[in-house]
Structures are given as C-alpha cells and as structure tokens.
Amino acid sequence: MKKKKIMVIVGVIAVVLIGLFILPNLFGGKPTVGPEKNANTEDLGIEYFEVPDIEQVYINGVVQPEQAEAFSKDAKMTSTPEIKVNNGDVVEPETILFTYEDKEITKEIESQNNTLSKLATKKQNIYKKWNRAIDNYNKTKAEERNTTGAAIDEQHQAEVDSVDEEILFSNETIADLSTKQFISTKAKFKGRVSIPEVKDENAPILRLTSDGLYVAGKVNEKDLMKIAVDQKANLSVVSNGTSVTGKISYIDDNPPETKATPSESSSAEGSMSTYNVKLSLDSLEGIKNGYHMQATINLGDNKAIEVPKKAIHEQDGKKYVLVNDFGSVIRRDIQVGEEKGENIVVNSGLESADRIILSSKKEVKEGDLIGESKDETGEAAPIAAKE
C-alpha cells in the first residue's frame, strides 16, 4: 500500500516537471519567473543624439549671498534693542537698523532736566525779588533811600546772570549726553532684512543679506591647474535640476588651513588639498540662498552644442530633454539659445556624452527603464512629455 502511494506521488511530480520545462521547450517558449516578462529587453526603437565626449571638471558648491551680516545682541547693554526696520525690507547703506538706549545716560539726562527746572524756578524768584526791591525803592522817600536804583538793578542782574550760566551748562550737558543716549547700528551695504521669528538668546537681532548671489565651491589639487578665472561654467541645482550659466570669478591660491587626522593623512584622498572657488551666476531665476549646485567646466572644444528641436520638451515654462542614463530615462533641464534650422543651441544643462532621446516607437517618459533591442515594426514615434 505504501509503495503504491509513493508511485502516485512520483508520477504527479513528473507531470509537473514536464509541464514547467519540457513542453515549453518543445513549442519554442521560455519559462518566466515573477512579474518581469521581457520588460528590459523590449525593443523601443529609440533614436539618440549623442553629446560629444569631452574632458570636464565638476565643482560642487553652495549658493551664498555676496555680502551677509548677522547682528547679535550686545551683552554689555541692559536694554532691549529697538528695531527700526521690518522683515523683508530692502535697505540702503547707512540706514539705521536698530538702536540701544543707554539707561545710565538717560538717568543723567533726567537729572540735568530736573536741575534746569530748579534753575528756572530760581530765576523766576530772582525776578520777583528784583521787582519787589524796585517797588520798595519807588515807595521810599528820596532822602531816606540808602541805595540807588542802579545798584539794585546791578545786584539782581548779577544773580540772574549767574543762574543763566548754570542753565547754559546744563543745556550743553544734556546736548552732549543726548548724542550718547541711543547707540544706533547702521547698514554697511544694500541688502534685505531678515528678522528671526523665534526670539531666543542665541538668535541674532536681525540679518542683512545682499540680493547678489554666488556659488562657493571647492576644487581638488588634481583639477586646480585645469581651470582659470573667467572660464565659463554650466551650473545646475542638485535638488530640482534648474540650470544656469556662469563663470569662475575667483580661485584661491592657498588651501584652507585645516588639521588632518592621522587616518586622513595616510590615505591618498586625505592627502589631496582642496581650494576655494567662487562662481558668478548669469541669472538668479529659480536660485535661492543655500541651494546646492554642481558646476560643469568644459575643458575641450567650447563650441556650442546644437540639439535637434524634436528632442526638446517644455513643461511649466522650463525646457528639458530626456536622457538614457545607463538604462534609466532621466530629465535634464536646459537653457537654450538661438535656433539654427532644425537645431537649437543648448547653453547649459547637458553633460559630456549624454545620450539624448530623439524619438521612439513607444512612449518613453522620465523614470522608465529601457533596453537596446529592436522590435518587429521598426517604426519610431514621438516621445511624450511626462505629465
């Protein structure tokens, strides 16, 4: 009985194996496993335009304002600064940004003002006494007068003059103190005001940044001698692909002073110095302070790249091409120039040896995985833009 069951089980297994492997081969089929059914070997009949392969230097950097200053609270001041500008204001040089009040000087000014009030009262009393003396003089008979009217006037005028000197001194003291009562901080350059929303002890009173931006990057010693000031560059924002043109505006002759750790100094990478590089931007459209960008410097022939118009797509006002990047379709935003017949000049956005997709028999869009084989029709169809 057991032997009979074993024979049945063996028979079932044999039928399954025949169904999976032998029959498909007899009829020319191939076994498939999982959901992938020739997805990467399907021939899409893609036509390419190849960007010339030239030597390039890449510089990674961060967008920074040409001028920037953060104003911290003065620890010596006991008062809270009074901000004279608003968040987002664009101010000119010498504009007062904020002021401190020196409380001690304010107390001295108050004391001098009190002195002035007392002196004014004293002066009024002198005039009253003077008038009474004149009245008494006029009421006294001539033979009984022991002084002259002129003497009375001289005496009281001297008292008034003395008080006037004290008043003058107090006024001069107040004027001098008033110039020191408020300490103002002014803008040194034209810029935009940024006032932190959260006020804590570490937050600056405000920041001032110029509207002009540049890219601060680094280049290693291997590529240092390949680049030069005023050399043209194509730059793209790492996060969104926005591309602009620019040029190298500054190259530092000396590496930053840093102390390498023993592990760094023992390796080739760690022993290679880097040098600061600044790149100016021809346009600031779509560029923000803090963006990470990659600059591409072409070292070969700087002849403009002309790309067929049919390879260029547009979405939301941005022009782009689709590129076969090692079997994946990616999008490169580009900046274009003049048209030349069926072609158009691409000023920036492309990389050396890019394989730009011109057309295909089936719709190809960003993110697709594509193959190299041919299908049966051989007919090419326009590539649809990604929605």
Short mmCIF file of C-alpha atoms in Angstrom, two decimals:
data_model
loop_
_atom_site.label_atom_id
_atom_site.label_comp_id
_atom_site.label_asym_id
_atom_site.label_seq_id
_atom_site.Cartn_x
_atom_site.Cartn_y
_atom_site.Cartn_z
CA MET A 1 0.00 0.00 0.00
CA LYS A 2 2.78 2.42 0.91
CA LYS A 3 4.66 1.55 -2.25
CA LYS A 4 1.57 2.35 -4.32
CA LYS A 5 1.27 5.83 -2.69
CA ILE A 6 4.92 6.57 -3.37
CA MET A 7 4.49 5.70 -7.05
CA VAL A 8 1.49 8.04 -7.31
CA ILE A 9 3.41 10.93 -5.77
CA VAL A 10 6.39 10.38 -8.10
CA GLY A 11 4.01 10.41 -11.06
CA VAL A 12 2.48 13.73 -10.06
CA ILE A 13 5.91 15.34 -9.66
CA ALA A 14 6.92 14.09 -13.09
CA VAL A 15 3.82 15.62 -14.70
CA VAL A 16 4.53 18.97 -13.07
CA LEU A 17 8.15 18.98 -14.25
CA ILE A 18 7.09 18.13 -17.78
CA GLY A 19 4.56 20.97 -17.73
CA LEU A 20 7.10 23.52 -16.48
CA PHE A 21 10.18 22.69 -18.52
CA ILE A 22 9.75 20.11 -21.26
CA LEU A 23 6.54 21.25 -23.01
CA PRO A 24 7.51 24.95 -23.25
CA ASN A 25 10.83 23.99 -24.87
CA LEU A 26 9.10 21.69 -27.34
CA PHE A 27 6.90 24.58 -28.52
CA GLY A 28 9.64 27.24 -28.50
CA GLY A 29 8.57 29.00 -25.30
CA LYS A 30 10.71 30.14 -22.33
CA PRO A 31 9.89 29.84 -18.64
CA THR A 32 9.10 33.11 -16.83
CA VAL A 33 9.50 33.71 -13.14
CA GLY A 34 7.75 36.56 -11.33
CA PRO A 35 6.26 39.65 -12.91
CA GLU A 36 9.24 40.53 -15.17
CA LYS A 37 8.28 39.39 -18.67
CA ASN A 38 10.93 40.74 -21.04
CA ALA A 39 10.41 44.28 -19.67
CA ASN A 40 14.04 45.32 -20.12
CA THR A 41 14.64 43.59 -23.45
CA GLU A 42 11.69 45.06 -25.35
CA ASP A 43 12.89 46.95 -28.40
CA LEU A 44 11.56 50.54 -28.25
CA GLY A 45 13.29 51.65 -31.45
CA ILE A 46 14.90 54.63 -29.76
CA GLU A 47 16.81 57.20 -31.83
CA TYR A 48 19.54 59.10 -29.97
CA PHE A 49 21.57 62.28 -30.28
CA GLU A 50 24.97 61.86 -28.62
CA VAL A 51 26.60 64.83 -26.87
CA PRO A 52 30.34 64.95 -27.69
CA ASP A 53 32.53 63.32 -25.05
CA ILE A 54 34.92 65.99 -23.72
CA GLU A 55 37.00 66.33 -20.57
CA GLN A 56 35.18 68.15 -17.79
CA VAL A 57 35.83 69.38 -14.26
CA TYR A 58 32.99 69.25 -11.74
CA ILE A 59 32.74 71.69 -8.84
CA ASN A 60 30.17 71.18 -6.10
CA GLY A 61 29.16 74.22 -4.09
CA VAL A 62 26.50 76.11 -2.17
CA VAL A 63 24.75 79.34 -3.16
CA GLN A 64 25.69 82.21 -0.84
CA PRO A 65 24.99 85.96 -0.75
CA GLU A 66 27.80 88.22 -1.89
CA GLN A 67 27.52 90.09 1.42
CA ALA A 68 25.88 88.97 4.65
CA GLU A 69 25.95 90.06 8.28
CA ALA A 70 24.18 88.80 11.40
CA PHE A 71 23.76 91.24 14.29
CA SER A 72 23.92 89.69 17.74
CA LYS A 73 22.74 91.30 20.96
CA ASP A 74 25.36 93.36 22.81
CA ALA A 75 25.93 91.66 26.18
CA LYS A 76 27.04 94.99 27.69
CA MET A 77 23.65 96.55 27.07
CA THR A 78 20.89 96.06 29.64
CA SER A 79 18.15 97.43 27.39
CA THR A 80 16.34 95.64 24.57
CA PRO A 81 17.26 96.92 21.10
CA GLU A 82 14.55 98.80 19.23
CA ILE A 83 14.37 97.54 15.65
CA LYS A 84 13.81 100.36 13.17
CA VAL A 85 13.16 98.23 10.06
CA ASN A 86 10.72 95.49 9.07
CA ASN A 87 11.27 91.91 7.99
CA GLY A 88 11.82 91.76 4.21
CA ASP A 89 12.77 95.44 3.85
CA VAL A 90 15.48 96.26 1.31
CA VAL A 91 17.59 98.99 2.89
CA GLU A 92 20.30 101.29 1.58
CA PRO A 93 23.72 101.78 3.21
CA GLU A 94 23.66 103.97 6.36
CA THR A 95 20.04 103.05 7.13
CA ILE A 96 19.53 102.69 10.91
CA LEU A 97 18.66 99.06 11.62
CA PHE A 98 18.22 99.12 15.40
CA THR A 99 19.14 101.22 18.43
CA TYR A 100 20.06 100.63 22.07
CA GLU A 101 19.15 103.06 24.87
CA ASP A 102 21.90 103.64 27.45
CA LYS A 103 19.88 103.66 30.68
CA GLU A 104 22.65 105.32 32.73
CA ILE A 105 22.89 108.22 30.33
CA THR A 106 19.09 108.53 30.33
CA LYS A 107 19.24 108.91 34.14
CA GLU A 108 21.88 111.65 33.82
CA ILE A 109 19.73 113.49 31.29
CA GLU A 110 16.74 113.27 33.63
CA SER A 111 18.90 114.64 36.46
CA GLN A 112 20.01 117.58 34.32
CA ASN A 113 16.42 118.28 33.30
CA ASN A 114 15.47 118.40 36.99
CA THR A 115 18.32 120.85 37.56
CA LEU A 116 17.03 123.01 34.72
CA SER A 117 13.57 123.08 36.31
CA LYS A 118 15.06 124.21 39.62
CA LEU A 119 17.18 126.86 37.91
CA ALA A 120 14.15 128.18 36.05
CA THR A 121 12.29 128.49 39.37
CA LYS A 122 15.31 130.17 40.95
CA LYS A 123 15.47 132.67 38.09
CA GLN A 124 11.78 133.50 38.46
CA ASN A 125 12.25 134.09 42.19
CA ILE A 126 15.14 136.46 41.49
CA TYR A 127 12.94 138.49 39.15
CA LYS A 128 10.19 138.62 41.77
CA LYS A 129 12.66 139.78 44.42
CA TRP A 130 14.05 142.31 41.96
CA ASN A 131 10.58 143.71 41.24
CA ARG A 132 9.81 143.96 44.97
CA ALA A 133 13.09 145.81 45.50
CA ILE A 134 12.17 148.30 42.77
CA ASP A 135 8.70 148.80 44.26
CA ASN A 136 10.16 149.41 47.72
CA TYR A 137 12.70 151.80 46.24
CA ASN A 138 9.99 153.76 44.47
CA LYS A 139 7.87 153.96 47.67
CA THR A 140 10.77 155.25 49.79
CA LYS A 141 11.30 158.99 50.02
CA ALA A 142 14.38 160.23 48.24
CA GLU A 143 16.07 161.43 51.44
CA GLU A 144 15.51 158.03 53.11
CA ARG A 145 16.96 155.88 50.31
CA ASN A 146 20.21 154.16 51.29
CA THR A 147 20.98 152.90 47.80
CA THR A 148 20.34 153.80 44.17
CA GLY A 149 18.07 152.15 41.68
CA ALA A 150 21.09 151.35 39.55
CA ALA A 151 22.66 149.46 42.42
CA ILE A 152 19.50 147.39 42.88
CA ASP A 153 19.44 146.51 39.18
CA GLU A 154 23.13 145.62 39.17
CA GLN A 155 22.79 143.32 42.16
CA HIS A 156 19.82 141.37 40.82
CA GLN A 157 21.14 141.25 37.26
CA ALA A 158 24.30 139.60 38.59
CA GLU A 159 22.16 136.94 40.27
CA VAL A 160 20.23 136.37 37.03
CA ASP A 161 23.46 136.10 35.02
CA SER A 162 24.79 133.51 37.46
CA VAL A 163 21.69 131.39 37.08
CA ASP A 164 21.83 131.78 33.29
CA GLU A 165 25.37 130.37 33.30
CA GLU A 166 24.17 127.33 35.22
CA ILE A 167 21.26 126.89 32.79
CA LEU A 168 23.64 127.12 29.82
CA PHE A 169 25.94 124.50 31.35
CA SER A 170 23.03 122.10 31.98
CA ASN A 171 21.74 122.54 28.43
CA GLU A 172 25.18 121.84 26.98
CA THR A 173 25.48 118.76 29.20
CA ILE A 174 22.09 117.48 28.04
CA ALA A 175 23.01 118.05 24.38
CA ASP A 176 26.23 116.09 24.83
CA LEU A 177 24.51 113.25 26.68
CA SER A 178 21.75 113.07 24.05
CA THR A 179 24.32 112.12 21.39
CA LYS A 180 25.29 109.12 23.54
CA GLN A 181 21.86 108.16 24.84
CA PHE A 182 20.94 105.98 21.85
CA ILE A 183 23.52 103.77 20.12
CA SER A 184 22.45 103.09 16.54
CA THR A 185 23.64 100.32 14.23
CA LYS A 186 23.54 101.14 10.51
CA ALA A 187 23.61 99.04 7.37
CA LYS A 188 27.02 98.84 5.71
CA PHE A 189 25.65 97.69 2.35
CA LYS A 190 22.39 97.46 0.43
CA GLY A 191 20.56 94.34 1.49
CA ARG A 192 17.41 92.57 2.57
CA VAL A 193 16.41 92.45 6.24
CA SER A 194 15.57 89.12 7.87
CA ILE A 195 14.21 89.17 11.43
CA PRO A 196 14.02 85.78 13.20
CA GLU A 197 10.52 84.81 14.22
CA VAL A 198 11.70 82.89 17.29
CA LYS A 199 13.43 85.13 19.80
CA ASP A 200 15.90 83.21 21.96
CA GLU A 201 19.22 84.14 23.50
CA ASN A 202 21.19 82.66 20.59
CA ALA A 203 19.13 84.21 17.81
CA PRO A 204 20.55 87.36 16.17
CA ILE A 205 18.61 90.61 16.35
CA LEU A 206 18.39 90.52 12.57
CA ARG A 207 20.33 89.51 9.46
CA LEU A 208 21.19 91.58 6.41
CA THR A 209 21.94 89.81 3.13
CA SER A 210 22.67 91.29 -0.26
CA ASP A 211 20.47 90.33 -3.19
CA GLY A 212 23.53 89.31 -5.21
CA LEU A 213 24.36 85.56 -5.02
CA TYR A 214 27.34 83.41 -6.00
CA VAL A 215 28.35 79.76 -5.67
CA ALA A 216 31.07 78.91 -3.15
CA GLY A 217 32.72 75.63 -4.15
CA LYS A 218 35.92 73.65 -3.86
CA VAL A 219 38.25 72.03 -6.37
CA ASN A 220 40.94 69.48 -5.58
CA GLU A 221 44.60 69.89 -6.46
CA LYS A 222 44.28 67.41 -9.33
CA ASP A 223 41.88 69.73 -11.17
CA LEU A 224 43.22 73.07 -9.90
CA MET A 225 45.58 73.67 -12.82
CA LYS A 226 42.88 72.80 -15.35
CA ILE A 227 40.66 75.75 -14.53
CA ALA A 228 41.07 79.53 -14.71
CA VAL A 229 39.27 82.72 -13.74
CA ASP A 230 36.61 83.82 -16.30
CA GLN A 231 36.23 80.25 -17.54
CA LYS A 232 32.61 79.54 -18.49
CA ALA A 233 30.57 77.09 -16.42
CA ASN A 234 27.23 75.33 -16.66
CA LEU A 235 25.55 75.08 -13.26
CA SER A 236 22.54 73.09 -12.11
CA VAL A 237 20.62 72.95 -8.83
CA VAL A 238 21.04 69.48 -7.32
CA SER A 239 17.51 69.31 -5.87
CA ASN A 240 15.42 70.36 -8.87
CA GLY A 241 17.70 70.44 -11.90
CA THR A 242 17.32 74.17 -12.60
CA SER A 243 20.25 75.13 -14.83
CA VAL A 244 22.01 78.44 -15.46
CA THR A 245 25.24 79.62 -16.98
CA GLY A 246 28.04 81.38 -15.17
CA LYS A 247 31.79 81.63 -14.88
CA ILE A 248 34.65 81.23 -12.43
CA SER A 249 35.17 84.57 -10.68
CA TYR A 250 37.83 83.63 -8.09
CA ILE A 251 40.28 80.82 -7.36
CA ASP A 252 42.14 80.76 -4.03
CA ASP A 253 45.87 80.10 -4.40
CA ASN A 254 46.07 78.59 -0.93
CA PRO A 255 44.11 75.70 0.58
CA PRO A 256 42.13 76.34 3.78
CA GLU A 257 44.14 75.78 6.93
CA THR A 258 42.85 72.51 8.33
CA LYS A 259 44.45 69.87 10.53
CA ALA A 260 44.25 66.40 9.05
CA THR A 261 43.79 63.40 11.34
CA PRO A 262 46.32 60.55 11.14
CA SER A 263 43.85 58.37 9.23
CA GLU A 264 43.30 61.14 6.66
CA SER A 265 46.96 61.92 6.11
CA SER A 266 47.78 58.28 5.49
CA SER A 267 45.42 57.96 2.51
CA ALA A 268 45.72 59.43 -0.99
CA GLU A 269 42.32 61.09 -0.74
CA GLY A 270 43.09 62.64 2.62
CA SER A 271 46.44 63.98 1.45
CA MET A 272 44.91 65.81 -1.53
CA SER A 273 44.31 69.51 -0.85
CA THR A 274 41.23 71.43 -1.90
CA TYR A 275 40.99 75.09 -2.93
CA ASN A 276 38.11 77.53 -2.62
CA VAL A 277 36.47 78.63 -5.85
CA LYS A 278 33.75 81.24 -6.46
CA LEU A 279 31.43 81.15 -9.45
CA SER A 280 29.24 84.04 -10.60
CA LEU A 281 25.75 83.38 -11.99
CA ASP A 282 24.38 84.91 -15.18
CA SER A 283 20.81 84.57 -13.89
CA LEU A 284 19.28 84.22 -10.43
CA GLU A 285 15.90 82.97 -11.66
CA GLY A 286 14.95 79.91 -9.61
CA ILE A 287 18.10 80.24 -7.46
CA LYS A 288 17.87 80.64 -3.68
CA ASN A 289 20.41 81.28 -0.96
CA GLY A 290 21.57 77.90 0.40
CA TYR A 291 20.85 75.82 -2.71
CA HIS A 292 23.42 73.12 -3.53
CA MET A 293 24.68 73.35 -7.10
CA GLN A 294 27.07 71.47 -9.36
CA ALA A 295 29.16 73.38 -11.87
CA THR A 296 30.49 71.72 -15.01
CA ILE A 297 33.58 73.20 -16.67
CA ASN A 298 34.23 72.02 -20.24
CA LEU A 299 37.95 71.70 -20.87
CA GLY A 300 37.75 70.73 -24.52
CA ASP A 301 36.24 72.49 -27.51
CA ASN A 302 33.81 75.13 -26.23
CA LYS A 303 31.81 75.01 -29.45
CA ALA A 304 28.08 75.36 -28.74
CA ILE A 305 26.08 72.12 -28.70
CA GLU A 306 23.29 72.05 -31.28
CA VAL A 307 20.47 69.65 -30.47
CA PRO A 308 17.58 68.72 -32.81
CA LYS A 309 14.42 70.62 -31.86
CA LYS A 310 12.37 67.43 -31.71
CA ALA A 311 14.38 66.27 -28.69
CA ILE A 312 13.39 69.30 -26.61
CA HIS A 313 10.26 69.30 -24.43
CA GLU A 314 8.70 72.03 -22.31
CA GLN A 315 6.75 71.92 -19.06
CA ASP A 316 5.74 74.81 -16.80
CA GLY A 317 7.91 77.17 -18.83
CA LYS A 318 11.02 75.00 -18.46
CA LYS A 319 12.71 73.30 -21.39
CA TYR A 320 14.25 69.87 -20.93
CA VAL A 321 15.47 66.74 -22.71
CA LEU A 322 15.18 63.06 -21.82
CA VAL A 323 18.46 61.18 -21.48
CA ASN A 324 19.29 57.47 -21.36
CA ASP A 325 21.36 57.31 -18.18
CA PHE A 326 22.68 53.74 -18.07
CA GLY A 327 19.29 52.26 -18.92
CA SER A 328 17.13 54.73 -16.96
CA VAL A 329 15.32 57.67 -18.51
CA ILE A 330 16.16 60.89 -16.67
CA ARG A 331 15.23 64.51 -17.28
CA ARG A 332 17.77 67.29 -17.76
CA ASP A 333 16.55 70.89 -17.57
CA ILE A 334 18.36 73.02 -20.13
CA GLN A 335 18.91 76.64 -21.12
CA VAL A 336 18.62 77.20 -24.87
CA GLY A 337 19.93 79.87 -27.20
CA GLU A 338 19.44 80.69 -30.86
CA GLU A 339 17.74 78.40 -33.36
CA LYS A 340 19.74 77.07 -36.30
CA GLY A 341 17.42 75.44 -38.83
CA GLU A 342 16.13 72.19 -37.36
CA ASN A 343 18.50 72.50 -34.41
CA ILE A 344 18.69 74.76 -31.36
CA VAL A 345 21.75 75.76 -29.33
CA VAL A 346 21.81 74.41 -25.74
CA ASN A 347 23.79 76.76 -23.50
CA SER A 348 23.66 74.71 -20.31
CA GLY A 349 22.18 71.63 -18.67
CA LEU A 350 23.84 68.86 -20.68
CA GLU A 351 26.75 66.67 -19.64
CA SER A 352 29.54 65.17 -21.66
CA ALA A 353 28.50 62.01 -23.58
CA ASP A 354 24.81 62.40 -22.72
CA ARG A 355 22.57 60.15 -24.87
CA ILE A 356 19.59 62.35 -25.67
CA ILE A 357 16.43 60.55 -26.75
CA LEU A 358 15.08 61.94 -30.04
CA SER A 359 12.20 59.54 -30.71
CA SER A 360 10.90 56.03 -30.01
CA LYS A 361 8.24 53.65 -31.27
CA LYS A 362 6.52 53.67 -27.89
CA GLU A 363 6.05 56.45 -25.37
CA VAL A 364 9.10 56.92 -23.15
CA LYS A 365 8.97 59.09 -20.05
CA GLU A 366 11.12 60.08 -17.10
CA GLY A 367 11.75 57.16 -14.76
CA ASP A 368 11.30 54.41 -17.37
CA LEU A 369 13.77 51.54 -17.66
CA ILE A 370 14.67 50.99 -21.30
CA GLY A 371 16.56 48.36 -23.32
CA GLU A 372 18.58 48.25 -26.52
CA SER A 373 16.85 45.54 -28.63
CA LYS A 374 14.71 46.02 -31.77
CA ASP A 375 11.07 45.05 -32.18
CA GLU A 376 9.27 43.92 -35.29
CA THR A 377 7.80 47.15 -36.63
CA GLY A 378 10.88 49.42 -36.75
CA GLU A 379 8.63 52.50 -36.69
CA ALA A 380 9.56 55.47 -34.48
CA ALA A 381 7.04 57.54 -32.55
CA PRO A 382 7.46 60.88 -30.78
CA ILE A 383 8.35 60.73 -27.09
CA ALA A 384 5.62 62.09 -24.87
CA ALA A 385 6.49 64.63 -22.19
CA LYS A 386 5.97 63.48 -18.64
CA GLU A 387 2.85 64.98 -17.08
#
